[in-house]
PDB file of C-alpha atoms in Angstrom:
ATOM      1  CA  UNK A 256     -19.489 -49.577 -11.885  1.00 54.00           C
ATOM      2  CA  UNK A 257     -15.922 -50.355 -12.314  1.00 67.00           C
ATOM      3  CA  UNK A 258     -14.592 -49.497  -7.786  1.00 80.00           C
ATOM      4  CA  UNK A 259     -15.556 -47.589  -5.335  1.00 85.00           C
ATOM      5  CA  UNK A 260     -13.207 -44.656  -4.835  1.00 85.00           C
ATOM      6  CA  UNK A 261     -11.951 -43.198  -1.866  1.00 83.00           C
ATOM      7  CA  UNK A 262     -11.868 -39.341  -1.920  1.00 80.00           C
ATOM      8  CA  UNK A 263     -11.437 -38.230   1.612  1.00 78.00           C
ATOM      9  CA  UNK A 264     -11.223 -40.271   4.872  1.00 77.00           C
ATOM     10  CA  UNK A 265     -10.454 -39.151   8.321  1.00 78.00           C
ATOM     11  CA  UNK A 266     -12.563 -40.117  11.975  1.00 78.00           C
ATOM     12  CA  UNK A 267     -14.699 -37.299  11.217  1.00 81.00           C
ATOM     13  CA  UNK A 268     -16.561 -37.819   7.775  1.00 85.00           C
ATOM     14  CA  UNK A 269     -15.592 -39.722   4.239  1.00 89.00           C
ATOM     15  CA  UNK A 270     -16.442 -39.303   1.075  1.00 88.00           C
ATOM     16  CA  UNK A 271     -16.571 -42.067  -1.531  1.00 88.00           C
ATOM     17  CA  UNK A 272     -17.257 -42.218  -5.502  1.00 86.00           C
ATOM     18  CA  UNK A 273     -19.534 -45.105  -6.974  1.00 88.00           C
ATOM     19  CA  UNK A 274     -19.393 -44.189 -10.582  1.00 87.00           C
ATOM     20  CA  UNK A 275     -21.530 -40.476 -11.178  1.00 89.00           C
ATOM     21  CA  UNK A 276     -22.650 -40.709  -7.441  1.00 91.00           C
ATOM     22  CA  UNK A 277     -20.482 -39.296  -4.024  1.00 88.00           C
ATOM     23  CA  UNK A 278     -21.891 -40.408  -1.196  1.00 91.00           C
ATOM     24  CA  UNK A 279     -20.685 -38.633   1.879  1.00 91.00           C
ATOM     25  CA  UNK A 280     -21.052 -40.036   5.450  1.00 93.00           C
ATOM     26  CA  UNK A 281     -20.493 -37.653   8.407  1.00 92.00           C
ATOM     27  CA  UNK A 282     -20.305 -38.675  12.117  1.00 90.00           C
ATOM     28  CA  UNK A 283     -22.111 -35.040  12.775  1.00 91.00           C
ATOM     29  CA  UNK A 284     -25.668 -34.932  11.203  1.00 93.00           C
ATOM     30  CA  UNK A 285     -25.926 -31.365  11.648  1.00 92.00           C
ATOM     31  CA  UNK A 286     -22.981 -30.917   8.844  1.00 92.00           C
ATOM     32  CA  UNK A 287     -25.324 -33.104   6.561  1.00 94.00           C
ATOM     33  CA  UNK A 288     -28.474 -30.442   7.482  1.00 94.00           C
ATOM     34  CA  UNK A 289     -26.671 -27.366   6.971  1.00 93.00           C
ATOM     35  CA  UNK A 290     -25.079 -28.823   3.595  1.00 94.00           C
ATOM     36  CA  UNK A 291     -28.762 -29.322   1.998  1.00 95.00           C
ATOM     37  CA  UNK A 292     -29.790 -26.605   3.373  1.00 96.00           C
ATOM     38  CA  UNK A 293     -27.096 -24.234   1.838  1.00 96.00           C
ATOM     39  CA  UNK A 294     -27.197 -25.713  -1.203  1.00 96.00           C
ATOM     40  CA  UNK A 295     -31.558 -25.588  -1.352  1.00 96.00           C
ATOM     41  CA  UNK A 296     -30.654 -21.527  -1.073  1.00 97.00           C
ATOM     42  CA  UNK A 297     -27.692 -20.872  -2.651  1.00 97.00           C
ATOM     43  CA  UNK A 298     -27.987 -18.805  -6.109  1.00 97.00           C
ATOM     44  CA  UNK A 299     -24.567 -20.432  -7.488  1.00 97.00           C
ATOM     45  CA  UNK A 300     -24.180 -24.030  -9.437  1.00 96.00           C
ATOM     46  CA  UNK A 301     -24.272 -26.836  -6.841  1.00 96.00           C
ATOM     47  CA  UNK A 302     -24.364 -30.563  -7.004  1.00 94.00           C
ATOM     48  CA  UNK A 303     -28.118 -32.407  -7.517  1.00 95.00           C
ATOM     49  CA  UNK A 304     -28.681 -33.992  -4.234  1.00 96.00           C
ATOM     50  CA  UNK A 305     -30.010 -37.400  -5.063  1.00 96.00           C
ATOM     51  CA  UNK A 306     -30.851 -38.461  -1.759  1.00 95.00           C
ATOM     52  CA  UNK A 307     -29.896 -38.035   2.227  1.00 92.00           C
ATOM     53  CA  UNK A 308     -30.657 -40.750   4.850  1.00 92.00           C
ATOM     54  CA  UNK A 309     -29.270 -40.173   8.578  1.00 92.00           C
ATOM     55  CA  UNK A 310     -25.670 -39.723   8.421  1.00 93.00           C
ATOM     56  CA  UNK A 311     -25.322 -39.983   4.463  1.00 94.00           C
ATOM     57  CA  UNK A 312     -25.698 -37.651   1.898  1.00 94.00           C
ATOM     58  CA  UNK A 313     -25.637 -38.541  -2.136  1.00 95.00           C
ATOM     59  CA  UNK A 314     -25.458 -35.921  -4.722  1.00 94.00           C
ATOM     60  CA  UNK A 315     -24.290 -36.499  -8.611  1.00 94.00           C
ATOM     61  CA  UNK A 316     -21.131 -36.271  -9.629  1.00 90.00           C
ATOM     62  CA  UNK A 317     -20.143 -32.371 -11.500  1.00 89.00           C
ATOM     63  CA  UNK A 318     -19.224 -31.655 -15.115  1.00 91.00           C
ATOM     64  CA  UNK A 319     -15.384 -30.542 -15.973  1.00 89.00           C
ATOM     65  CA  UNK A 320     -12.931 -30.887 -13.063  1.00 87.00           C
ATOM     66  CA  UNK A 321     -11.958 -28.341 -10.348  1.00 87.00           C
ATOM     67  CA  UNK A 322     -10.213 -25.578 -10.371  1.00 90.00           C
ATOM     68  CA  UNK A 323      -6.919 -26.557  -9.226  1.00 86.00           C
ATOM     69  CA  UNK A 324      -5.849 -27.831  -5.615  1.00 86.00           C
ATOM     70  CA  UNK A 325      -3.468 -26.595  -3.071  1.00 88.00           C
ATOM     71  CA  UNK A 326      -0.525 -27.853  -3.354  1.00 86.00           C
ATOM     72  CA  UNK A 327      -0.712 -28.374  -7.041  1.00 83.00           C
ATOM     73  CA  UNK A 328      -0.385 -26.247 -10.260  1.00 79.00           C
ATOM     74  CA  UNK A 329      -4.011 -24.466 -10.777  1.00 79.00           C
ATOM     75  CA  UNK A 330      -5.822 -25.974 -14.132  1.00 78.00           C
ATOM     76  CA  UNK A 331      -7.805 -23.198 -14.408  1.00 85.00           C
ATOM     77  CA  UNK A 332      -7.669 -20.765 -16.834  1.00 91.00           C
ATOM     78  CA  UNK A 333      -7.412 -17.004 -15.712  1.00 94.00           C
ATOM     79  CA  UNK A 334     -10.844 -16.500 -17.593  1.00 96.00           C
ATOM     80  CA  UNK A 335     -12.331 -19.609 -15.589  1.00 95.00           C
ATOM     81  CA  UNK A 336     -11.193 -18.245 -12.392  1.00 96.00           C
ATOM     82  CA  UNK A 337     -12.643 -14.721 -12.710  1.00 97.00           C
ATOM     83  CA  UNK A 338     -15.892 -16.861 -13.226  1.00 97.00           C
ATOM     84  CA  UNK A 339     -15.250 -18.060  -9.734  1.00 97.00           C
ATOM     85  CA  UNK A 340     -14.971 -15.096  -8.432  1.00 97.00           C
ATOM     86  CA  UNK A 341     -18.304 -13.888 -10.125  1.00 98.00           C
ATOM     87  CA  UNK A 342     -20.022 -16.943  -8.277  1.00 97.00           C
ATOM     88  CA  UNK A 343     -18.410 -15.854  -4.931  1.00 98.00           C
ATOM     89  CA  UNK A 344     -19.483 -12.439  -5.314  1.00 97.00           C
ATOM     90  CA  UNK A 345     -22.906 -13.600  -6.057  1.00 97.00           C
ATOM     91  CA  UNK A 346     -22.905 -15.991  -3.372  1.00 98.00           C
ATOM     92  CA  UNK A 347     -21.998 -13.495  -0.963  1.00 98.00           C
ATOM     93  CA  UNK A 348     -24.603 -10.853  -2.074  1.00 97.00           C
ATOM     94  CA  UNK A 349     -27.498 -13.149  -1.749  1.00 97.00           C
ATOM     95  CA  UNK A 350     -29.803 -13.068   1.231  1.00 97.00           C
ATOM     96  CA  UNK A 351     -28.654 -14.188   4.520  1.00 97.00           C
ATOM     97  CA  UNK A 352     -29.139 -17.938   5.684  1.00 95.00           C
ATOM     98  CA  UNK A 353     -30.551 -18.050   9.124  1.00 94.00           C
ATOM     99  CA  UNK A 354     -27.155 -19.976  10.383  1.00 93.00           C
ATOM    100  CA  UNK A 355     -23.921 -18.771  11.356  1.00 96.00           C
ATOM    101  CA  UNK A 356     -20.885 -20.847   9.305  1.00 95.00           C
ATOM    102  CA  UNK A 357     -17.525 -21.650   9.766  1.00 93.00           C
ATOM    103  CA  UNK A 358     -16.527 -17.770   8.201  1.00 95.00           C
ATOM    104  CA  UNK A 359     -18.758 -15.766  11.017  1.00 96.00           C
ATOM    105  CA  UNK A 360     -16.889 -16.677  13.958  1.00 94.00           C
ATOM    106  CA  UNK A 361     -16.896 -13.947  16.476  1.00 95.00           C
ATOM    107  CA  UNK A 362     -14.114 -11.205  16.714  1.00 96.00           C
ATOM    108  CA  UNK A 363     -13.249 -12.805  20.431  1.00 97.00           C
ATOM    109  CA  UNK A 364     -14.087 -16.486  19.504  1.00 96.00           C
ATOM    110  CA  UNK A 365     -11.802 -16.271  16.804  1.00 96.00           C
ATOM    111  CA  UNK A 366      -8.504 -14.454  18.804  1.00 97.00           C
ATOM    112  CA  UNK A 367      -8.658 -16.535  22.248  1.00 97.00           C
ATOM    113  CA  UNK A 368      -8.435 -19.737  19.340  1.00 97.00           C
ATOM    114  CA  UNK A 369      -5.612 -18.041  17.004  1.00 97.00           C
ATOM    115  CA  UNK A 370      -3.898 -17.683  20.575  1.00 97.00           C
ATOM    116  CA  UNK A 371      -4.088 -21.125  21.988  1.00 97.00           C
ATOM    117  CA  UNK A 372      -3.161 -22.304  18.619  1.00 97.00           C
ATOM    118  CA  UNK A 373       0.109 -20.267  18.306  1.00 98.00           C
ATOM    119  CA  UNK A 374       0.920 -21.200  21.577  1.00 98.00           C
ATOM    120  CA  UNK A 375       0.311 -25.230  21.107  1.00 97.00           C
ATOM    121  CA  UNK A 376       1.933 -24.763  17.364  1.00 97.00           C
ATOM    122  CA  UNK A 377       5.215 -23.599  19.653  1.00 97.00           C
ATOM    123  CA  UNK A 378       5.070 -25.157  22.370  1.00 97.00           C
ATOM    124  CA  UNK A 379       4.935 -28.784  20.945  1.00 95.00           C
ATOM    125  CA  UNK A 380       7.822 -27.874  18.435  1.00 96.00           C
ATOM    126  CA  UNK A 381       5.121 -28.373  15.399  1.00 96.00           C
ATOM    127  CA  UNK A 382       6.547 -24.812  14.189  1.00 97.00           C
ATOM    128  CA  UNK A 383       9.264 -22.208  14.737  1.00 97.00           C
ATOM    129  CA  UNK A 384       8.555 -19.253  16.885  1.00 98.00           C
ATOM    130  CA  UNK A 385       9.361 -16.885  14.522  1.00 98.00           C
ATOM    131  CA  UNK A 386       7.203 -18.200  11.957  1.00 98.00           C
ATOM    132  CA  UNK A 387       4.149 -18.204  13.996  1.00 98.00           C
ATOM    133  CA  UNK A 388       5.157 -15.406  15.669  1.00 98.00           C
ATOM    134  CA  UNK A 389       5.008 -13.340  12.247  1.00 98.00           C
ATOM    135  CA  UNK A 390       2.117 -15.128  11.177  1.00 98.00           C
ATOM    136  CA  UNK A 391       0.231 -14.186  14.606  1.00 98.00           C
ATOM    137  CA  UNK A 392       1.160 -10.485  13.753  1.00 98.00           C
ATOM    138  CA  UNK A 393      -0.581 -10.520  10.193  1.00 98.00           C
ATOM    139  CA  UNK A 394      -3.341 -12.697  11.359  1.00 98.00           C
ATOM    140  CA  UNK A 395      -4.597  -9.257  13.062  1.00 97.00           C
ATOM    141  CA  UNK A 396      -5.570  -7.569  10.397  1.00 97.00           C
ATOM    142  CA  UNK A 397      -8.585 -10.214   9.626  1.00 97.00           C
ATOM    143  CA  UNK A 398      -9.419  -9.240  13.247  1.00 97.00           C
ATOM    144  CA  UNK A 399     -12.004  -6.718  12.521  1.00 96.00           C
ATOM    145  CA  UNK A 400     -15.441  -5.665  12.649  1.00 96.00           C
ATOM    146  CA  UNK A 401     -17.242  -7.378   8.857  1.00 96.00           C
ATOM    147  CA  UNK A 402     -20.291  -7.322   7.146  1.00 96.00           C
ATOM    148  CA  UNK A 403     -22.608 -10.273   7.112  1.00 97.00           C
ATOM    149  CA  UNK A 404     -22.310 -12.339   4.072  1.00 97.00           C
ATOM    150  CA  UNK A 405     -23.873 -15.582   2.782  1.00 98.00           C
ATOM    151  CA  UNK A 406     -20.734 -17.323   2.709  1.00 98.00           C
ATOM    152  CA  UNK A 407     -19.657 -21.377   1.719  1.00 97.00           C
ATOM    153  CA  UNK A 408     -17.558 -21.356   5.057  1.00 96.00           C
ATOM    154  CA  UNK A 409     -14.633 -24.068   3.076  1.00 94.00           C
ATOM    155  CA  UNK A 410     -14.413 -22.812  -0.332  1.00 95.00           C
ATOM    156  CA  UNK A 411     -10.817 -24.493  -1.102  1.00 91.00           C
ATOM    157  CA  UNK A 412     -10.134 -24.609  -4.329  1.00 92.00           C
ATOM    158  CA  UNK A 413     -11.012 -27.785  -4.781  1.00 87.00           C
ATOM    159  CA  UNK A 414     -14.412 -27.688  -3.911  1.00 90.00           C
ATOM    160  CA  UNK A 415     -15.135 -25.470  -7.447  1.00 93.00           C
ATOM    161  CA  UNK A 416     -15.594 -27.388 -10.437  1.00 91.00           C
ATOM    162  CA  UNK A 417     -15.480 -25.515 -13.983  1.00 94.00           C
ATOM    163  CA  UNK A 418     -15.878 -26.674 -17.844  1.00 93.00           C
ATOM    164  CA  UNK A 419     -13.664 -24.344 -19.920  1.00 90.00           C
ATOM    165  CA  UNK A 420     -14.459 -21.121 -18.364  1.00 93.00           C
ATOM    166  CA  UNK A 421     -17.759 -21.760 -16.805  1.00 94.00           C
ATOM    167  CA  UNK A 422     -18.463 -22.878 -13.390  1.00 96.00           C
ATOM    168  CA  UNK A 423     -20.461 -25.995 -13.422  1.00 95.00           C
ATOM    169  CA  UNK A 424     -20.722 -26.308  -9.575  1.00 93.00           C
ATOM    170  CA  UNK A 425     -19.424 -25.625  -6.048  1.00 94.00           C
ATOM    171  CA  UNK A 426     -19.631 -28.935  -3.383  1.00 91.00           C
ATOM    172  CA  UNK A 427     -19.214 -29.373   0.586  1.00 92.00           C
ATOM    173  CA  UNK A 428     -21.456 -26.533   2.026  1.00 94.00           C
ATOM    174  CA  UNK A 429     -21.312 -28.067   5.215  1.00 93.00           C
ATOM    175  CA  UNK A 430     -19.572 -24.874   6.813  1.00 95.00           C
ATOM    176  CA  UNK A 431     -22.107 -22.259   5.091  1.00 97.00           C
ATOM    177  CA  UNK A 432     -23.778 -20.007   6.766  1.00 97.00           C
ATOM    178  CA  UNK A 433     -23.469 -15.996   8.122  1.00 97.00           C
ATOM    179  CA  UNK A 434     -19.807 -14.859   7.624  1.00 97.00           C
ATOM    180  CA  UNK A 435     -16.982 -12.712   6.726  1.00 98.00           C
ATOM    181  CA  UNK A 436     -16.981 -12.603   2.658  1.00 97.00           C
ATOM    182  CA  UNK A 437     -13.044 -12.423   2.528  1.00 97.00           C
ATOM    183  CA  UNK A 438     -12.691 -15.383   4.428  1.00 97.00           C
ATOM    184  CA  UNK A 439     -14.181 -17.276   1.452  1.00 98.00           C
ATOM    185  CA  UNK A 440     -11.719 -14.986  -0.881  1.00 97.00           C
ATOM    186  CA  UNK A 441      -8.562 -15.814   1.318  1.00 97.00           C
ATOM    187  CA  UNK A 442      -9.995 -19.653   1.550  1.00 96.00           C
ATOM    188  CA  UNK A 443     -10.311 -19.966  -1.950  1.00 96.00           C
ATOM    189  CA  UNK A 444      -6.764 -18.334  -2.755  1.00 96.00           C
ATOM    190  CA  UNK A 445      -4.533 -19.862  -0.604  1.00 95.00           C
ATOM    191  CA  UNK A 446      -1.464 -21.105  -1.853  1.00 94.00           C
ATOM    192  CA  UNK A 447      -2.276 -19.772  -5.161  1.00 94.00           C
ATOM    193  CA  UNK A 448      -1.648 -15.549  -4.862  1.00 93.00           C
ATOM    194  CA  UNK A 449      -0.298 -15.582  -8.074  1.00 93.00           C
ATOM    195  CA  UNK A 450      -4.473 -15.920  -9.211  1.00 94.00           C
ATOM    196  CA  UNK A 451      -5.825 -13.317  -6.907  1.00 95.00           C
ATOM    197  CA  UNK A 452      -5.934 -10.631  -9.630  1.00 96.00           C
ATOM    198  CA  UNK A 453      -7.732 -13.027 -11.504  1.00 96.00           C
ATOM    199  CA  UNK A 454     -10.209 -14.098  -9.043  1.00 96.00           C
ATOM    200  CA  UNK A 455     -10.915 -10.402  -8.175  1.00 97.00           C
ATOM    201  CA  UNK A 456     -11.479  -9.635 -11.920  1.00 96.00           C
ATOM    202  CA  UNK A 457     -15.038 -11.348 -11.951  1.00 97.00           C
ATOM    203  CA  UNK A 458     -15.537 -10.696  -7.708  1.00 97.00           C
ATOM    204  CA  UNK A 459     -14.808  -6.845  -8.056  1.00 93.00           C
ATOM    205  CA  UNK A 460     -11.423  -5.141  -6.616  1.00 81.00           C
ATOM    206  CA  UNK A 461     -12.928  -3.419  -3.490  1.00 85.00           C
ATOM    207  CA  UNK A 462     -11.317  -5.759  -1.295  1.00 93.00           C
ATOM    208  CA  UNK A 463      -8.848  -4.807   1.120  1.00 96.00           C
ATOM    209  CA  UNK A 464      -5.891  -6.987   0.175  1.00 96.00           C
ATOM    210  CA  UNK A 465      -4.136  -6.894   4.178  1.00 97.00           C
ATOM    211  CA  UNK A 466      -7.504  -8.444   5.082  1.00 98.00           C
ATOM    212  CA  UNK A 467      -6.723 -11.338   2.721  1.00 97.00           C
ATOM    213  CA  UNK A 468      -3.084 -11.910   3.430  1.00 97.00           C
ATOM    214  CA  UNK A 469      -4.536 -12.190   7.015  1.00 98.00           C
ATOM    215  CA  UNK A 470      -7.340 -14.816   6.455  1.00 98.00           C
ATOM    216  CA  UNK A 471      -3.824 -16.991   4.781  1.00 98.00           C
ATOM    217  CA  UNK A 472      -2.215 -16.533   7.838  1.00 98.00           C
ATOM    218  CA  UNK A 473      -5.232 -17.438   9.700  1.00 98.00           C
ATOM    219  CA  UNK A 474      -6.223 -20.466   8.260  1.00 96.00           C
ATOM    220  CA  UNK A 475      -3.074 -22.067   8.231  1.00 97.00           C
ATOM    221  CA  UNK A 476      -2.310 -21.390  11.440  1.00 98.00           C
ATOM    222  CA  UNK A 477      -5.656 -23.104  12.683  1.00 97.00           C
ATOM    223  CA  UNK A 478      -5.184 -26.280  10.269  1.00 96.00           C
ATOM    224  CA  UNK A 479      -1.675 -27.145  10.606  1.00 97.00           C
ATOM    225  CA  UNK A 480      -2.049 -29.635  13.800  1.00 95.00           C
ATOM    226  CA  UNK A 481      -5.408 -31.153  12.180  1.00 92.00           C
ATOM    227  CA  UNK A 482      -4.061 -32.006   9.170  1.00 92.00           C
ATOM    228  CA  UNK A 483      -0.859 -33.517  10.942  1.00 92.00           C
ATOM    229  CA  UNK A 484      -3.022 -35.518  12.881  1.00 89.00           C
ATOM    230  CA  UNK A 485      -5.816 -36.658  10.243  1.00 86.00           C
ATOM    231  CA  UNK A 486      -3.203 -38.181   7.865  1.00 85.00           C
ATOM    232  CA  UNK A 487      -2.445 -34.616   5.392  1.00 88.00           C
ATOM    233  CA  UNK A 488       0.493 -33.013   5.059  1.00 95.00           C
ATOM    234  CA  UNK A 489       0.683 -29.377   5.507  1.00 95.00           C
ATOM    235  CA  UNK A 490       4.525 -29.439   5.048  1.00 96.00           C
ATOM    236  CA  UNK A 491       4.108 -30.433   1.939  1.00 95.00           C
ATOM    237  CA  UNK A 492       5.130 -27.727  -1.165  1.00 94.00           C
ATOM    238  CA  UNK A 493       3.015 -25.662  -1.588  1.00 93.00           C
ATOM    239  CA  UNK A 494       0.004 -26.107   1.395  1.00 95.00           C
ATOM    240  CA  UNK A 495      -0.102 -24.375   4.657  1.00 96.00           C
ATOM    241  CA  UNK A 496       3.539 -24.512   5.630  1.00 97.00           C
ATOM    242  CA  UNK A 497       4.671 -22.759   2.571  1.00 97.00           C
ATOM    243  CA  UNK A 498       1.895 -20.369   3.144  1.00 97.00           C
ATOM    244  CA  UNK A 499       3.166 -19.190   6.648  1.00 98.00           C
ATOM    245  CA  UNK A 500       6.826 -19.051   5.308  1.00 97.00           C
ATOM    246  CA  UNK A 501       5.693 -16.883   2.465  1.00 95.00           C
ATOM    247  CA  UNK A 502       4.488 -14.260   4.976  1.00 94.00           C
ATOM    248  CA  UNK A 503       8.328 -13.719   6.440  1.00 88.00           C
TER     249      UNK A 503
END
């Protein structure tokens, strides 16, 4: 073992790499439960779990790299990323987990947030008004009754590993559980449209494609004032920012 790398760190959880090993520590045990428990049931490529003590969770390292990353030029191939979306698809027609995740949000829950959001995203001059005010207005369309899926909850693009163009593995389940599919479709798209076509080679094209443009809006509405304050950059070319200003 040459270091100890540093892949994520915020107050809320880290993630570090000792050689083929990540160990992951999370101030919130229940995000370490629900990970090994989504990833005991899920019927897609997921990391081995090597072993979980209170707080910490170690699984071995993936084969090939991921996808791409937001903000960044995608490495995946247009082949590799209709196999993502034929891991999606079968992820979200495989039986229900008991739990809801971070996609099944109620219709209600899910407004009265978007709202206070907008309003704190204006208010404390973090964005213009037009641009969340456009934003707010294609938000609605992901404000609709859904089907229960088993969705990943997170599935950024950097959470999917592939070797040429086979997924080897999909990491951080900690926001699986019961939710709406195209959130996980929108999630795993953002900031990369121009791969949407791709994605929905290998998930299937009955998707509606407002519903998606929505989620974008949606989740970068949510994250912009997080990622501000956990030491991200959402302004940054490409990532959330962009994603909002692409909607005008």
């Amino acid at each position: 073992m040459d270091e100890v790398e540093v892949v994520v760190a915020h107050s809320e959880r880290t993630t570090l790499r000792v050689g083929d090993m990540f160990l992951k520590v999370d101030a919130d045990q229940a995000r370490i439960d629900v990970e090994v428990e989504a990833m005991a049931l899920a019927p897609v490529p997921t990391p081995e779990i090597l072993w979980h003590k209170p707080h910490v969770l170690a699984i071995a390292a993936l084969p090939g790299a991921t996808i791409g990353r937001l903000g960044g030029p995608s490495t995946g191939s247009p082949a590799a990323w209709a196999a993502a979306g034929a891991a999606i698809r079968k992820l979200h027609e495989a039986p229900l987990p008991a739990r809801t995740g971070g996609a099944g949000r109620s219709i209600a829950a899910l407004t009265a947030e978007l709202d206070t959001e907008c309003e704190a995203l204006v208010k404390n001059g973090v964005l213009p008004a037009d641009l969340v005010t456009r934003n707010r207005q294609v938000a609605e369309a992901a404000l609709r009754p859904w089907t229960p899926a088993f969705t990943h909850g997170d599935l950024q693009i950097a959470h999917v590993f592939v070797d040429g163009d086979e997924v080897t593995g999909i990491i951080d389940w900690s926001e699986a559980g019961r939710g709406d599919a195209l959130y996980d479709v929108a999630t795993f798209t953002l900031g990369h449209e121009e791969h949407l076509g791709d994605l929905l080679a290998g998930y299937g094209t009955d998707v509606d494609l407002d519903v998606i443009r929505a989620w974008w809006s949606v989740r970068s509405l949510l994250v912009v004032r997080w990622l501000s304050e956990h030491g991200f950059d959402p302004f940054a070319p490409g990532c959330e920012v962009d994603v909002l200003r692409s909607r005008m």
